[in-house]
Amino acid sequence: INLRKLSNKGSSYYLAVNEFKSKTGINAHFYNNARTVANMLVDDFSKNVPFMCSFDSLTKMKELLTEVKKTAVNMNVANKIDDLIKTYSSENDNVFDPDDFKGDLSLAFSPKILFGLDLNSSRPRRIYSFAFKKILTPYEINQQIQRERNPESSNIFINPSIGQLKYMSRDELRSD
């Protein structure tokens, strides 16, 4: 993975250019501003672009879904919200059915889903991920992001105040 630091409209982010053969051309954008990523997701919803969104916080998932529902009201599709986005969390008993996601249905989930789920969407799906706390490890966040096997792009917010890496490379670790 080739990592580059970029900035845009007051928000800096990292671009990870994926060089794995099976995922060539699918880039991951890391943002330090949750609002930027949330606005992108709401905009995608308003344009009927299917997405998958993972959270490390049920509270934050609810907050963003409230914004999505307001957009649904403006689009006159509030009565169809359950047909447009499916949620999975510790607060509901939704049973995952992969056939639900062959079309344009979007998906949002809290840490209830980490492993064992494979989405092979027929249409490339945009990926969003929000990490607000130190609940999930980077490996677990990556697992959430990798649930979709046909990603179009990944837009990831990781709260910069949850901590910084002590070592930026294996060489730094070894020298300490």
Short mmCIF file of N, CA and C in Angstrom, two decimals:
data_model
loop_
_atom_site.label_atom_id
_atom_site.label_comp_id
_atom_site.label_asym_id
_atom_site.label_seq_id
_atom_site.Cartn_x
_atom_site.Cartn_y
_atom_site.Cartn_z
N ILE A 1 0.86 -1.18 0.00
CA ILE A 1 0.00 0.00 0.00
C ILE A 1 0.89 1.23 0.00
N ASN A 2 0.60 2.16 -0.88
CA ASN A 2 1.34 3.40 -1.01
C ASN A 2 0.52 4.49 -0.30
N LEU A 3 1.08 5.15 0.72
CA LEU A 3 0.35 6.13 1.53
C LEU A 3 0.78 7.54 1.19
N ARG A 4 -0.19 8.46 0.96
CA ARG A 4 0.10 9.87 0.68
C ARG A 4 -0.77 10.76 1.54
N LYS A 5 -0.20 11.84 2.09
CA LYS A 5 -0.98 12.79 2.87
C LYS A 5 -1.46 13.90 1.94
N LEU A 6 -2.78 14.19 2.00
CA LEU A 6 -3.40 15.21 1.16
C LEU A 6 -4.23 16.13 2.04
N SER A 7 -4.67 17.25 1.50
CA SER A 7 -5.62 18.10 2.22
C SER A 7 -6.58 18.71 1.22
N ASN A 8 -7.79 19.02 1.72
CA ASN A 8 -8.83 19.55 0.86
C ASN A 8 -9.82 20.32 1.72
N LYS A 9 -10.02 21.60 1.41
CA LYS A 9 -11.01 22.44 2.08
C LYS A 9 -10.91 22.38 3.59
N GLY A 10 -9.73 22.53 4.15
CA GLY A 10 -9.55 22.57 5.59
C GLY A 10 -9.53 21.21 6.26
N SER A 11 -9.64 20.14 5.53
CA SER A 11 -9.63 18.80 6.10
C SER A 11 -8.47 18.04 5.48
N SER A 12 -7.57 17.56 6.33
CA SER A 12 -6.46 16.78 5.78
C SER A 12 -6.83 15.30 5.84
N TYR A 13 -6.28 14.54 4.94
CA TYR A 13 -6.54 13.11 4.93
C TYR A 13 -5.38 12.39 4.25
N TYR A 14 -5.35 11.09 4.42
CA TYR A 14 -4.35 10.25 3.79
C TYR A 14 -5.01 9.45 2.69
N LEU A 15 -4.31 9.26 1.61
CA LEU A 15 -4.78 8.42 0.51
C LEU A 15 -3.90 7.18 0.50
N ALA A 16 -4.54 6.02 0.63
CA ALA A 16 -3.82 4.76 0.57
C ALA A 16 -4.10 4.15 -0.80
N VAL A 17 -3.10 4.08 -1.64
CA VAL A 17 -3.27 3.50 -2.97
C VAL A 17 -3.01 2.00 -2.83
N ASN A 18 -4.04 1.23 -3.02
CA ASN A 18 -3.99 -0.20 -2.83
C ASN A 18 -3.28 -0.84 -4.02
N GLU A 19 -2.20 -1.55 -3.76
CA GLU A 19 -1.43 -2.17 -4.83
C GLU A 19 -1.52 -3.69 -4.82
N PHE A 20 -2.45 -4.25 -4.01
CA PHE A 20 -2.66 -5.68 -4.03
C PHE A 20 -3.33 -6.05 -5.35
N LYS A 21 -2.91 -7.13 -5.97
CA LYS A 21 -3.42 -7.49 -7.29
C LYS A 21 -4.93 -7.60 -7.33
N SER A 22 -5.55 -8.18 -6.30
CA SER A 22 -7.00 -8.37 -6.31
C SER A 22 -7.76 -7.08 -6.04
N LYS A 23 -7.11 -6.05 -5.55
CA LYS A 23 -7.80 -4.81 -5.20
C LYS A 23 -7.16 -3.60 -5.89
N THR A 24 -6.47 -3.80 -6.97
CA THR A 24 -5.80 -2.71 -7.68
C THR A 24 -6.81 -1.67 -8.12
N GLY A 25 -6.46 -0.40 -7.89
CA GLY A 25 -7.31 0.70 -8.32
C GLY A 25 -8.38 1.09 -7.33
N ILE A 26 -8.48 0.41 -6.21
CA ILE A 26 -9.46 0.75 -5.18
C ILE A 26 -8.71 1.49 -4.08
N ASN A 27 -8.95 2.79 -3.98
CA ASN A 27 -8.21 3.60 -3.03
C ASN A 27 -8.97 3.81 -1.74
N ALA A 28 -8.21 3.95 -0.66
CA ALA A 28 -8.79 4.25 0.64
C ALA A 28 -8.38 5.68 1.01
N HIS A 29 -9.37 6.49 1.39
CA HIS A 29 -9.13 7.86 1.79
C HIS A 29 -9.36 7.95 3.30
N PHE A 30 -8.33 8.38 4.04
CA PHE A 30 -8.41 8.51 5.50
C PHE A 30 -8.58 9.98 5.84
N TYR A 31 -9.67 10.30 6.54
CA TYR A 31 -9.99 11.68 6.89
C TYR A 31 -9.85 11.90 8.39
N ASN A 32 -9.52 13.15 8.78
CA ASN A 32 -9.47 13.49 10.20
C ASN A 32 -10.69 14.31 10.61
N ASN A 33 -11.69 14.39 9.74
CA ASN A 33 -12.89 15.18 10.00
C ASN A 33 -14.11 14.30 9.71
N ALA A 34 -14.81 13.91 10.78
CA ALA A 34 -15.97 13.01 10.63
C ALA A 34 -17.07 13.66 9.80
N ARG A 35 -17.24 14.97 9.94
CA ARG A 35 -18.30 15.68 9.21
C ARG A 35 -18.10 15.55 7.71
N THR A 36 -16.85 15.64 7.24
CA THR A 36 -16.56 15.50 5.81
C THR A 36 -17.04 14.14 5.29
N VAL A 37 -16.73 13.09 6.02
CA VAL A 37 -17.11 11.74 5.61
C VAL A 37 -18.63 11.56 5.71
N ALA A 38 -19.23 12.09 6.78
CA ALA A 38 -20.68 11.99 6.95
C ALA A 38 -21.42 12.69 5.82
N ASN A 39 -20.93 13.86 5.43
CA ASN A 39 -21.56 14.60 4.32
C ASN A 39 -21.49 13.81 3.02
N MET A 40 -20.36 13.13 2.80
CA MET A 40 -20.20 12.31 1.60
C MET A 40 -21.22 11.17 1.60
N LEU A 41 -21.39 10.53 2.75
CA LEU A 41 -22.32 9.42 2.86
C LEU A 41 -23.76 9.89 2.62
N VAL A 42 -24.16 11.00 3.26
CA VAL A 42 -25.52 11.52 3.08
C VAL A 42 -25.74 11.90 1.62
N ASP A 43 -24.72 12.48 1.00
CA ASP A 43 -24.82 12.84 -0.42
C ASP A 43 -25.01 11.58 -1.28
N ASP A 44 -24.27 10.53 -0.99
CA ASP A 44 -24.44 9.27 -1.72
C ASP A 44 -25.85 8.72 -1.54
N PHE A 45 -26.36 8.78 -0.32
CA PHE A 45 -27.72 8.30 -0.07
C PHE A 45 -28.73 9.09 -0.91
N SER A 46 -28.54 10.40 -0.95
CA SER A 46 -29.49 11.24 -1.70
C SER A 46 -29.45 10.95 -3.20
N LYS A 47 -28.34 10.37 -3.67
CA LYS A 47 -28.20 10.04 -5.10
C LYS A 47 -28.44 8.55 -5.36
N ASN A 48 -28.93 7.83 -4.35
CA ASN A 48 -29.20 6.39 -4.46
C ASN A 48 -27.96 5.57 -4.79
N VAL A 49 -26.83 5.99 -4.28
CA VAL A 49 -25.58 5.24 -4.46
C VAL A 49 -25.47 4.24 -3.30
N PRO A 50 -25.41 2.94 -3.57
CA PRO A 50 -25.34 1.97 -2.48
C PRO A 50 -24.00 2.05 -1.75
N PHE A 51 -24.06 1.88 -0.44
CA PHE A 51 -22.84 1.95 0.37
C PHE A 51 -22.91 0.95 1.51
N MET A 52 -21.77 0.75 2.12
CA MET A 52 -21.66 -0.02 3.35
C MET A 52 -20.95 0.87 4.34
N CYS A 53 -21.47 0.98 5.54
CA CYS A 53 -20.89 1.88 6.53
C CYS A 53 -20.72 1.16 7.86
N SER A 54 -19.51 1.18 8.40
CA SER A 54 -19.24 0.54 9.68
C SER A 54 -18.90 1.60 10.73
N PHE A 55 -19.25 1.30 11.97
CA PHE A 55 -19.02 2.20 13.09
C PHE A 55 -18.42 1.42 14.25
N ASP A 56 -17.68 2.13 15.09
CA ASP A 56 -17.22 1.53 16.34
C ASP A 56 -18.11 1.99 17.49
N SER A 57 -19.17 2.74 17.18
CA SER A 57 -20.03 3.32 18.21
C SER A 57 -21.49 3.27 17.76
N LEU A 58 -22.32 2.63 18.55
CA LEU A 58 -23.75 2.57 18.26
C LEU A 58 -24.35 3.98 18.31
N THR A 59 -23.93 4.79 19.27
CA THR A 59 -24.44 6.16 19.40
C THR A 59 -24.15 6.97 18.15
N LYS A 60 -22.94 6.89 17.64
CA LYS A 60 -22.57 7.64 16.43
C LYS A 60 -23.31 7.11 15.21
N MET A 61 -23.54 5.80 15.17
CA MET A 61 -24.30 5.23 14.06
C MET A 61 -25.71 5.80 14.06
N LYS A 62 -26.34 5.87 15.23
CA LYS A 62 -27.69 6.42 15.33
C LYS A 62 -27.73 7.89 14.89
N GLU A 63 -26.72 8.66 15.31
CA GLU A 63 -26.67 10.08 14.94
C GLU A 63 -26.62 10.24 13.42
N LEU A 64 -25.77 9.49 12.77
CA LEU A 64 -25.65 9.62 11.32
C LEU A 64 -26.91 9.10 10.61
N LEU A 65 -27.49 8.03 11.11
CA LEU A 65 -28.71 7.52 10.50
C LEU A 65 -29.88 8.50 10.66
N THR A 66 -29.87 9.29 11.72
CA THR A 66 -30.88 10.34 11.88
C THR A 66 -30.74 11.36 10.75
N GLU A 67 -29.50 11.72 10.40
CA GLU A 67 -29.28 12.63 9.27
C GLU A 67 -29.74 12.00 7.96
N VAL A 68 -29.47 10.72 7.79
CA VAL A 68 -29.89 10.02 6.57
C VAL A 68 -31.42 10.02 6.49
N LYS A 69 -32.08 9.80 7.61
CA LYS A 69 -33.55 9.78 7.62
C LYS A 69 -34.12 11.15 7.29
N LYS A 70 -33.47 12.23 7.73
CA LYS A 70 -33.91 13.58 7.37
C LYS A 70 -33.80 13.77 5.85
N THR A 71 -32.74 13.25 5.27
CA THR A 71 -32.57 13.32 3.82
C THR A 71 -33.67 12.52 3.13
N ALA A 72 -34.03 11.37 3.71
CA ALA A 72 -35.10 10.54 3.15
C ALA A 72 -36.42 11.29 3.14
N VAL A 73 -36.67 12.07 4.20
CA VAL A 73 -37.90 12.87 4.26
C VAL A 73 -37.88 13.89 3.12
N ASN A 74 -36.76 14.56 2.93
CA ASN A 74 -36.63 15.55 1.85
C ASN A 74 -36.78 14.92 0.47
N MET A 75 -36.43 13.65 0.35
CA MET A 75 -36.54 12.94 -0.93
C MET A 75 -37.92 12.29 -1.10
N ASN A 76 -38.77 12.44 -0.10
CA ASN A 76 -40.09 11.81 -0.09
C ASN A 76 -40.00 10.28 -0.15
N VAL A 77 -38.99 9.73 0.49
CA VAL A 77 -38.85 8.27 0.55
C VAL A 77 -38.77 7.77 2.00
N ALA A 78 -39.20 8.60 2.95
CA ALA A 78 -39.11 8.24 4.37
C ALA A 78 -39.84 6.94 4.67
N ASN A 79 -40.94 6.68 3.98
CA ASN A 79 -41.68 5.44 4.22
C ASN A 79 -40.98 4.22 3.65
N LYS A 80 -39.94 4.43 2.85
CA LYS A 80 -39.19 3.31 2.25
C LYS A 80 -37.78 3.17 2.85
N ILE A 81 -37.51 3.88 3.94
CA ILE A 81 -36.15 3.91 4.48
C ILE A 81 -35.63 2.50 4.78
N ASP A 82 -36.50 1.61 5.28
CA ASP A 82 -36.05 0.24 5.58
C ASP A 82 -35.76 -0.57 4.33
N ASP A 83 -36.29 -0.13 3.20
CA ASP A 83 -35.99 -0.79 1.93
C ASP A 83 -34.72 -0.24 1.29
N LEU A 84 -34.22 0.87 1.82
CA LEU A 84 -33.05 1.53 1.24
C LEU A 84 -31.77 1.32 2.05
N ILE A 85 -31.93 1.17 3.37
CA ILE A 85 -30.76 0.96 4.22
C ILE A 85 -31.11 -0.01 5.35
N LYS A 86 -30.27 -0.99 5.53
CA LYS A 86 -30.48 -2.01 6.55
C LYS A 86 -29.44 -1.81 7.64
N THR A 87 -29.87 -1.86 8.90
CA THR A 87 -28.92 -1.65 10.01
C THR A 87 -28.78 -2.92 10.85
N TYR A 88 -27.60 -3.08 11.38
CA TYR A 88 -27.30 -4.18 12.27
C TYR A 88 -26.58 -3.62 13.49
N SER A 89 -27.13 -3.89 14.66
CA SER A 89 -26.50 -3.43 15.90
C SER A 89 -26.98 -4.32 17.05
N SER A 90 -26.48 -4.04 18.24
CA SER A 90 -26.90 -4.81 19.41
C SER A 90 -28.34 -4.49 19.79
N GLU A 91 -28.92 -3.45 19.20
CA GLU A 91 -30.30 -3.05 19.53
C GLU A 91 -31.35 -3.67 18.62
N ASN A 92 -30.95 -4.38 17.60
CA ASN A 92 -31.96 -5.02 16.76
C ASN A 92 -31.60 -6.47 16.50
N ASP A 93 -32.57 -7.21 16.11
CA ASP A 93 -32.39 -8.64 15.85
C ASP A 93 -32.38 -8.96 14.36
N ASN A 94 -32.00 -7.99 13.54
CA ASN A 94 -31.98 -8.22 12.10
C ASN A 94 -31.06 -9.39 11.78
N VAL A 95 -31.57 -10.31 11.02
CA VAL A 95 -30.78 -11.45 10.58
C VAL A 95 -30.18 -11.09 9.23
N PHE A 96 -28.90 -11.30 9.11
CA PHE A 96 -28.23 -10.93 7.87
C PHE A 96 -28.58 -11.90 6.76
N ASP A 97 -29.01 -11.36 5.65
CA ASP A 97 -29.33 -12.16 4.47
C ASP A 97 -28.55 -11.56 3.29
N PRO A 98 -27.51 -12.24 2.81
CA PRO A 98 -26.71 -11.67 1.73
C PRO A 98 -27.51 -11.34 0.48
N ASP A 99 -28.63 -12.04 0.26
CA ASP A 99 -29.45 -11.75 -0.92
C ASP A 99 -30.05 -10.35 -0.87
N ASP A 100 -30.18 -9.78 0.34
CA ASP A 100 -30.70 -8.42 0.47
C ASP A 100 -29.80 -7.40 -0.22
N PHE A 101 -28.53 -7.74 -0.36
CA PHE A 101 -27.55 -6.75 -0.82
C PHE A 101 -27.10 -6.97 -2.26
N LYS A 102 -27.83 -7.75 -3.00
CA LYS A 102 -27.50 -7.93 -4.42
C LYS A 102 -27.93 -6.73 -5.23
N GLY A 103 -28.88 -5.96 -4.73
CA GLY A 103 -29.35 -4.76 -5.42
C GLY A 103 -28.68 -3.51 -4.89
N ASP A 104 -29.47 -2.48 -4.68
CA ASP A 104 -28.92 -1.19 -4.27
C ASP A 104 -29.11 -0.89 -2.80
N LEU A 105 -29.52 -1.86 -2.00
CA LEU A 105 -29.72 -1.63 -0.58
C LEU A 105 -28.39 -1.28 0.07
N SER A 106 -28.41 -0.30 0.96
CA SER A 106 -27.20 0.08 1.69
C SER A 106 -27.21 -0.59 3.06
N LEU A 107 -26.06 -0.59 3.70
CA LEU A 107 -25.87 -1.32 4.94
C LEU A 107 -25.11 -0.45 5.93
N ALA A 108 -25.56 -0.43 7.19
CA ALA A 108 -24.84 0.26 8.26
C ALA A 108 -24.78 -0.69 9.45
N PHE A 109 -23.63 -0.75 10.11
CA PHE A 109 -23.53 -1.65 11.25
C PHE A 109 -22.53 -1.13 12.28
N SER A 110 -22.81 -1.53 13.53
CA SER A 110 -21.94 -1.22 14.66
C SER A 110 -20.98 -2.39 14.82
N PRO A 111 -20.20 -2.42 15.91
CA PRO A 111 -19.25 -3.54 16.07
C PRO A 111 -19.90 -4.91 16.17
N LYS A 112 -21.21 -5.00 16.05
CA LYS A 112 -21.87 -6.31 16.04
C LYS A 112 -21.31 -7.18 14.92
N ILE A 113 -20.92 -6.55 13.82
CA ILE A 113 -20.36 -7.30 12.69
C ILE A 113 -18.88 -6.98 12.56
N LEU A 114 -18.04 -7.97 12.75
CA LEU A 114 -16.60 -7.81 12.52
C LEU A 114 -16.09 -8.85 11.53
N PHE A 115 -16.44 -10.09 11.79
CA PHE A 115 -15.89 -11.19 11.01
C PHE A 115 -17.01 -12.04 10.42
N GLY A 116 -16.67 -12.84 9.42
CA GLY A 116 -17.55 -13.87 8.93
C GLY A 116 -18.63 -13.43 7.96
N LEU A 117 -18.65 -12.19 7.59
CA LEU A 117 -19.66 -11.69 6.66
C LEU A 117 -18.98 -11.34 5.35
N ASP A 118 -19.49 -11.86 4.27
CA ASP A 118 -18.97 -11.53 2.95
C ASP A 118 -20.09 -10.96 2.11
N LEU A 119 -19.89 -9.75 1.62
CA LEU A 119 -20.82 -9.12 0.70
C LEU A 119 -20.19 -9.12 -0.67
N ASN A 120 -20.78 -9.80 -1.59
CA ASN A 120 -20.30 -9.81 -2.97
C ASN A 120 -21.33 -9.09 -3.83
N SER A 121 -21.36 -7.79 -3.72
CA SER A 121 -22.36 -7.00 -4.44
C SER A 121 -22.14 -7.08 -5.94
N SER A 122 -23.24 -7.11 -6.68
CA SER A 122 -23.13 -7.13 -8.14
C SER A 122 -22.67 -5.77 -8.66
N ARG A 123 -23.00 -4.74 -7.94
CA ARG A 123 -22.60 -3.37 -8.29
C ARG A 123 -21.59 -2.89 -7.26
N PRO A 124 -20.47 -2.31 -7.68
CA PRO A 124 -19.49 -1.84 -6.68
C PRO A 124 -20.15 -0.90 -5.67
N ARG A 125 -19.80 -1.10 -4.42
CA ARG A 125 -20.41 -0.36 -3.31
C ARG A 125 -19.35 0.52 -2.66
N ARG A 126 -19.71 1.74 -2.32
CA ARG A 126 -18.80 2.63 -1.59
C ARG A 126 -18.76 2.22 -0.13
N ILE A 127 -17.58 2.32 0.44
CA ILE A 127 -17.36 1.92 1.82
C ILE A 127 -17.09 3.15 2.67
N TYR A 128 -17.76 3.22 3.82
CA TYR A 128 -17.52 4.27 4.81
C TYR A 128 -17.23 3.60 6.14
N SER A 129 -16.30 4.17 6.88
CA SER A 129 -15.99 3.63 8.19
C SER A 129 -15.70 4.77 9.14
N PHE A 130 -16.23 4.65 10.36
CA PHE A 130 -16.03 5.67 11.39
C PHE A 130 -15.46 5.03 12.64
N ALA A 131 -14.32 5.51 13.10
CA ALA A 131 -13.70 5.05 14.35
C ALA A 131 -13.56 6.26 15.27
N PHE A 132 -14.42 6.34 16.27
CA PHE A 132 -14.43 7.48 17.18
C PHE A 132 -13.69 7.19 18.48
N LYS A 133 -13.63 5.93 18.89
CA LYS A 133 -13.09 5.56 20.20
C LYS A 133 -11.94 4.58 20.02
N LYS A 134 -11.42 4.11 21.16
CA LYS A 134 -10.38 3.08 21.12
C LYS A 134 -10.99 1.71 21.39
N ILE A 135 -12.18 1.47 20.87
CA ILE A 135 -12.86 0.20 21.12
C ILE A 135 -12.32 -0.90 20.22
N LEU A 136 -12.14 -0.58 18.95
CA LEU A 136 -11.69 -1.57 17.98
C LEU A 136 -10.21 -1.37 17.67
N THR A 137 -9.53 -2.46 17.42
CA THR A 137 -8.14 -2.38 17.00
C THR A 137 -8.10 -2.02 15.51
N PRO A 138 -6.96 -1.55 15.00
CA PRO A 138 -6.87 -1.31 13.56
C PRO A 138 -7.21 -2.56 12.74
N TYR A 139 -6.84 -3.72 13.23
CA TYR A 139 -7.17 -4.98 12.53
C TYR A 139 -8.68 -5.16 12.44
N GLU A 140 -9.41 -4.89 13.54
CA GLU A 140 -10.86 -5.06 13.54
C GLU A 140 -11.55 -4.03 12.64
N ILE A 141 -11.03 -2.80 12.62
CA ILE A 141 -11.57 -1.78 11.72
C ILE A 141 -11.37 -2.23 10.27
N ASN A 142 -10.19 -2.75 9.97
CA ASN A 142 -9.91 -3.27 8.63
C ASN A 142 -10.86 -4.42 8.29
N GLN A 143 -11.14 -5.27 9.26
CA GLN A 143 -12.08 -6.37 9.03
C GLN A 143 -13.46 -5.85 8.67
N GLN A 144 -13.90 -4.79 9.36
CA GLN A 144 -15.21 -4.21 9.04
C GLN A 144 -15.22 -3.69 7.60
N ILE A 145 -14.16 -2.99 7.23
CA ILE A 145 -14.07 -2.39 5.90
C ILE A 145 -14.04 -3.47 4.81
N GLN A 146 -13.40 -4.57 5.11
CA GLN A 146 -13.22 -5.64 4.11
C GLN A 146 -14.43 -6.55 3.94
N ARG A 147 -15.52 -6.29 4.63
CA ARG A 147 -16.71 -7.14 4.49
C ARG A 147 -17.26 -7.10 3.07
N GLU A 148 -17.15 -5.97 2.40
CA GLU A 148 -17.60 -5.84 1.01
C GLU A 148 -16.48 -6.33 0.10
N ARG A 149 -16.78 -7.30 -0.75
CA ARG A 149 -15.78 -7.87 -1.64
C ARG A 149 -15.72 -7.17 -2.99
N ASN A 150 -16.65 -6.24 -3.24
CA ASN A 150 -16.65 -5.51 -4.50
C ASN A 150 -16.72 -4.00 -4.20
N PRO A 151 -15.67 -3.47 -3.54
CA PRO A 151 -15.71 -2.06 -3.16
C PRO A 151 -15.38 -1.14 -4.34
N GLU A 152 -16.00 0.02 -4.32
CA GLU A 152 -15.68 1.05 -5.31
C GLU A 152 -14.58 1.96 -4.76
N SER A 153 -14.74 2.37 -3.50
CA SER A 153 -13.76 3.21 -2.82
C SER A 153 -14.03 3.09 -1.33
N SER A 154 -13.07 3.51 -0.52
CA SER A 154 -13.22 3.49 0.93
C SER A 154 -12.93 4.88 1.47
N ASN A 155 -13.84 5.38 2.32
CA ASN A 155 -13.69 6.67 2.97
C ASN A 155 -13.75 6.44 4.47
N ILE A 156 -12.64 6.72 5.14
CA ILE A 156 -12.47 6.28 6.52
C ILE A 156 -12.16 7.46 7.42
N PHE A 157 -12.92 7.60 8.51
CA PHE A 157 -12.62 8.58 9.54
C PHE A 157 -12.07 7.85 10.75
N ILE A 158 -10.91 8.27 11.20
CA ILE A 158 -10.33 7.76 12.44
C ILE A 158 -10.03 8.97 13.31
N ASN A 159 -10.65 9.01 14.48
CA ASN A 159 -10.49 10.13 15.39
C ASN A 159 -9.01 10.33 15.72
N PRO A 160 -8.43 11.48 15.36
CA PRO A 160 -7.00 11.68 15.60
C PRO A 160 -6.66 11.79 17.08
N SER A 161 -7.64 12.04 17.94
CA SER A 161 -7.34 12.21 19.36
C SER A 161 -7.36 10.90 20.14
N ILE A 162 -7.60 9.78 19.47
CA ILE A 162 -7.60 8.51 20.20
C ILE A 162 -6.20 7.93 20.36
N GLY A 163 -5.22 8.62 19.84
CA GLY A 163 -3.85 8.18 20.04
C GLY A 163 -3.05 8.17 18.76
N GLN A 164 -1.78 8.28 18.90
CA GLN A 164 -0.87 8.27 17.77
C GLN A 164 0.03 7.03 17.87
N LEU A 165 0.49 6.58 16.74
CA LEU A 165 1.42 5.46 16.73
C LEU A 165 2.75 5.88 17.34
N LYS A 166 3.30 5.04 18.18
CA LYS A 166 4.62 5.33 18.75
C LYS A 166 5.70 5.11 17.69
N TYR A 167 5.50 4.12 16.83
CA TYR A 167 6.47 3.79 15.80
C TYR A 167 5.81 3.92 14.44
N MET A 168 6.49 4.51 13.51
CA MET A 168 5.93 4.69 12.17
C MET A 168 6.40 3.60 11.20
N SER A 169 7.35 2.78 11.64
CA SER A 169 7.84 1.71 10.78
C SER A 169 8.44 0.60 11.64
N ARG A 170 8.67 -0.55 11.00
CA ARG A 170 9.32 -1.66 11.71
C ARG A 170 10.74 -1.29 12.11
N ASP A 171 11.42 -0.49 11.29
CA ASP A 171 12.79 -0.10 11.61
C ASP A 171 12.85 0.74 12.87
N GLU A 172 11.89 1.64 13.05
CA GLU A 172 11.85 2.45 14.28
C GLU A 172 11.61 1.56 15.50
N LEU A 173 10.73 0.60 15.37
CA LEU A 173 10.45 -0.33 16.46
C LEU A 173 11.71 -1.12 16.83
N ARG A 174 12.38 -1.63 15.81
CA ARG A 174 13.58 -2.43 16.05
C ARG A 174 14.70 -1.60 16.69
N SER A 175 14.80 -0.32 16.30
CA SER A 175 15.89 0.50 16.84
C SER A 175 15.63 0.88 18.30
N ASP A 176 14.38 0.81 18.73
CA ASP A 176 14.06 1.13 20.12
C ASP A 176 14.28 -0.12 20.93
#
